[in-house]
Every structure is written in structure tokens, then in C-alpha cells.
């Protein structure tokens, strides 16, 4: 029986000729990731182990991006814990405030992940790197500790769901709309324990930033990982950003899938997930009148250059509605700088937006944009759980950058078409 | 090895943001975290939970973030076992890795109510609802995971290897 892309990558890293769904394996890791919230717990666990040092100082990435720039004294202690550990262990890929970015935008940009890699990260959105044809998945701090010490992790080989994407998406439909549509279709546990493999002629119309947004949210369907085949666009991206050698794995023709879906991208509309689950989706035509207090444009899902460009295109020459706060945070310093060079930041500031240094802050209700009781936000982030962005009685609506920017202008959930775009 | 206690019952998709909200994650200490466990969906949980109590929930328990603070806060609050129809995969892994007993059993999730006294035998996977006089067979762990649980977590398991 054939193997899926994910199964082939796992087999190669376990030193096995083949693996089957359900099999327990131990795989070699190409990269172990942690942030300022999860790494301190992992560092504490690693100290309990009978090891003197990390398995490889070049294969660990420590990215303090959650409560940074340090939001309070306790967060500053977490940051310092990560910093001291990085220094002690001479970690190559530790990123100080000012050079740091949101981890899942930063690592591909820095060329630290390429096709064929196996990556674990103590952050659930580690599944993002599947856009490059890597196997990557979120784990907890104890797994991170074990990974840092041994360079290995145990996995149950996942079965897979195949999403055959066809057609070309319409003007304002992005990767975010595609993944929200899929989560709306299969539910927040629709891909539980499984891989989500995205294939088909339609992927040629999805930019790398579209694909990163899609694999990023595989976890919101319960998936173990999301993955794309490696095409010319992905190869071009890796050559531009990385000097690492990459390996392209293709699914066997007779690979087995638990389920298969065909999705016509040309039929999709901008899509919004209503509170309090990413599966509560409606198309922009079905949203009705939802008045908002805040807009957040950024995050590991939608803080990349394409996202900044789309938001700026909508906000160009327009103003954020009176009484609405619009916060834009490019995901990395390179994206921030490019946004300045392209004049996007000027557009945001002239429109009345706050522009922030890269941080996960508002997405998880950490800092830099917290909601009061009863307030509503449209956000290009990935979760709209109860209390996610602040008070347990606040609400988060998930959307693409185009819908978020248009909503900032009208003060209610709106598509760009409402602005005549 | 067994657990016995009074049940706290929750529905589908209990996410890690409600198990332990991010606003408390600036402290990694499990006992501190436990002071806020479940507070966004059940403000009384922390007040009422006693050593040995059991959480029973429907599908996809622990979905969302990979924060190990979630199972750590549940364990530190005194909970002896979580029974659910299904668990989200990162939570499942984390619970095993830190030695919080969990067990998947759709029938038990349906047949147990808040306040019931429930006993779980981890060796056999049997779940007894002593209040209602019913019993359920939960899914036993594969041998590999049993070894991690017996070692009381992944770190000890690796240290012992």
C-alpha cells in the first residue's frame, strides 16, 4: 500500500522503508521550537533530565514572541529565562526583541525550515511549515524538552484527508477564506489526529502567504499537520530564503485517504468565523449587521507581506471609522521594513491605524489590543474562543485581511465590495 | 492504579484558552495556574474542586493551544482523571507526558452527569458510575504510552531508558 506525503517524511526520519497509519515511531528532528510562554516550562523539564546540553545548538529555535516586548515583570522573567538558557547552550537561533518576529512567519523567512524536514514546536501553530512540504506539528513543553535533549520525538503515524482544490479564487478570496471554508465544512475536530493534504490544480493560484495561512490553521480543524506538495513556487521561496538542502516527497498514487473532498475555489466567497469557534463560518453575504469596536490585522496566520499589501489596498485613501480601533502588526521585522519601503505603513497610519512591532500579543489576549466586556473585534488571527482576546464576554470574528480592513472603514463586518472595490 | 471522585461535567470543544486563559500564562508554576483553572467557563470550579475529583466532557476536550499549562493546571487543581468522548491531539500528548490520567470513552461521556461519583480502573480501562450503578469500558492505552504513564511522565521514561 502506498504512503501519503506525511507518512513518507516520517518513514524517512524514523529510518524505516515504510510506515502505516496508527504505527508508533520515533523520528529524528530537524528543528525544535519554543517561545517565551512554552520554552520556560520546557527548560524546567529539561533540567530534570540526565543530560548536560542540547542535542544540537543549531537545531533549536527560541523565539520570544508572545508577551514581547515584555508586557510586565512576570513576562520579563520568562523572557530572561529563555535568554539565559540560549546563552548557556549557545543556541544559534535565538532572536532578541528588535530582531524577533512571530515564530511561524520568522522561521520560513530565515530559511530554518525546508521541504522534507520534521519539526516540532511548543506552539500549536507549528503546523504552518507544511506549506513548504515539511512535516511540522505542535507539541507541549515536555515534548519540547525531550526534543531539545535527544533530537527525537515519538509520533503516532497519522492517516490523512485529501483536499482537492480546483479553479481560481475570485479577487478578494484568499487562503484564509479557503481554510475557514474547510473548517466550517468539517468542524473543529474534523481532522482530529490526521493530516490535511492540500492538492489539485487550484493550488497554483495560491501564493506562499495564502498557503502558510491555510496550513497554519490545520490545528483549528484538529489536524496533526497540514501539507502542500512542493511546486515551483515553493522551491523558489526556499531558494530565496534558505541555504539548507531540501527533499521533495510526493504522495504515492495508491496512498490511502480516510476522506477526500473536492473544493472549487472559484465558487468561494470571503468567509468569516463567528464566535466562539472557528467552525462557525458564514460567507460575507450572510453576516448581517455586526457592529465592531476593534480590528486586528496580523498574527502568524495573516501578518505576512501579501496580507499587508491587501489590507493597504483596501485602506488606501480611506479612514478607519470613528469609534473603531484598527491595530496592524506585521509578523516580522523584515515584513515591517518592506511595508515601510512599499509605503504600506504610511497608508495604515494615514487611515488612522495603530501599527505595532511584531508580537503575538492581541491574538491570544496577551497585550497590545485587549477587548473589554461586550466589545467585538474582527481579526485576521486564528482563534475566536471564549475570552481569547480579552474579557470572557467579548467576541472575536475571524476573517481575511481584506474583510478586516474593509470592516475597519465601515465599523461593521464588511467585504471590500461594499467599498466599491 | 485507580481514581475515584465527584464529577465536573462539560460539553464539546472545551479549549485550552478556557482551561487556563492566556492572561495567566506569565507564570509557569502549576499551583499558581490552578487558581484560575476553568474560570472562563466555570467560575465555581476552583472553589468546589477537591482532591481526586474527575472531569467528564464530550468531544474534542483540550482543543486549541499547545500550552502544557492546561493539563498542568488541571492536575494541580487535584483532578485525578479526565474522561472524554475524544481529546484534541496536543492535549492528549501533553496529558500523557506530564502524567495526568485521561481516558477516551464516548459511552461514559454520555452516561455520567455532574455530581456523580465515578471510579476509574486504569489497568482494565473500566469506568464505574457508582451513583447510577452503571459501568463502561474505556479505551486502554497502547503499551508504549502505558510505559510513559507508569514512569509518571516522559522525562522519567527517558531518564530510565
mmCIF file with all atom_site columns, C-alpha atoms in Angstrom, chain A residues 12 16 27 45 89 102 107 216 226 238 247 270 312 316 330 350 352 406:
data_model
loop_
_atom_site.group_PDB
_atom_site.id
_atom_site.type_symbol
_atom_site.label_atom_id
_atom_site.label_alt_id
_atom_site.label_comp_id
_atom_site.label_asym_id
_atom_site.label_entity_id
_atom_site.label_seq_id
_atom_site.pdbx_PDB_ins_code
_atom_site.Cartn_x
_atom_site.Cartn_y
_atom_site.Cartn_z
_atom_site.occupancy
_atom_site.B_iso_or_equiv
_atom_site.pdbx_formal_charge
_atom_site.auth_seq_id
_atom_site.auth_comp_id
_atom_site.auth_asym_id
_atom_site.auth_atom_id
_atom_site.pdbx_PDB_model_num
ATOM 1  C CA . UNK A 1 12  ? 12.500  8.614  6.261  1.00 0.00 ? 12  UNK A CA 1
ATOM 2  C CA . UNK A 1 16  ? 12.041  2.806  8.090  1.00 0.00 ? 16  UNK A CA 1
ATOM 3  C CA . UNK A 1 27  ? 11.643  10.160 14.453 1.00 0.00 ? 27  UNK A CA 1
ATOM 4  C CA . UNK A 1 45  ? 11.668  19.918 32.470 1.00 0.00 ? 45  UNK A CA 1
ATOM 5  C CA . UNK A 1 89  ? 23.621  26.482 25.466 1.00 0.00 ? 89  UNK A CA 1
ATOM 6  C CA . UNK A 1 102 ? 6.205   35.910 15.090 1.00 0.00 ? 102 UNK A CA 1
ATOM 7  C CA . UNK A 1 107 ? 11.340  30.540 10.700 1.00 0.00 ? 107 UNK A CA 1
ATOM 8  C CA . UNK A 1 216 ? -1.344  27.433 9.949  1.00 0.00 ? 216 UNK A CA 1
ATOM 9  C CA . UNK A 1 226 ? -1.366  20.403 7.050  1.00 0.00 ? 226 UNK A CA 1
ATOM 10 C CA . UNK A 1 238 ? 13.113  28.131 -0.334 1.00 0.00 ? 238 UNK A CA 1
ATOM 11 C CA . UNK A 1 247 ? 13.997  16.916 -0.050 1.00 0.00 ? 247 UNK A CA 1
ATOM 12 C CA . UNK A 1 270 ? -14.979 35.860 1.612  1.00 0.00 ? 270 UNK A CA 1
ATOM 13 C CA . UNK A 1 312 ? -3.291  48.626 2.467  1.00 0.00 ? 312 UNK A CA 1
ATOM 14 C CA . UNK A 1 316 ? -5.643  53.412 0.753  1.00 0.00 ? 316 UNK A CA 1
ATOM 15 C CA . UNK A 1 330 ? 3.471   42.967 10.590 1.00 0.00 ? 330 UNK A CA 1
ATOM 16 C CA . UNK A 1 350 ? -2.917  57.981 7.385  1.00 0.00 ? 350 UNK A CA 1
ATOM 17 C CA . UNK A 1 352 ? -5.876  56.054 11.453 1.00 0.00 ? 352 UNK A CA 1
ATOM 18 C CA . UNK A 1 406 ? -12.981 46.892 4.925  1.00 0.00 ? 406 UNK A CA 1
#
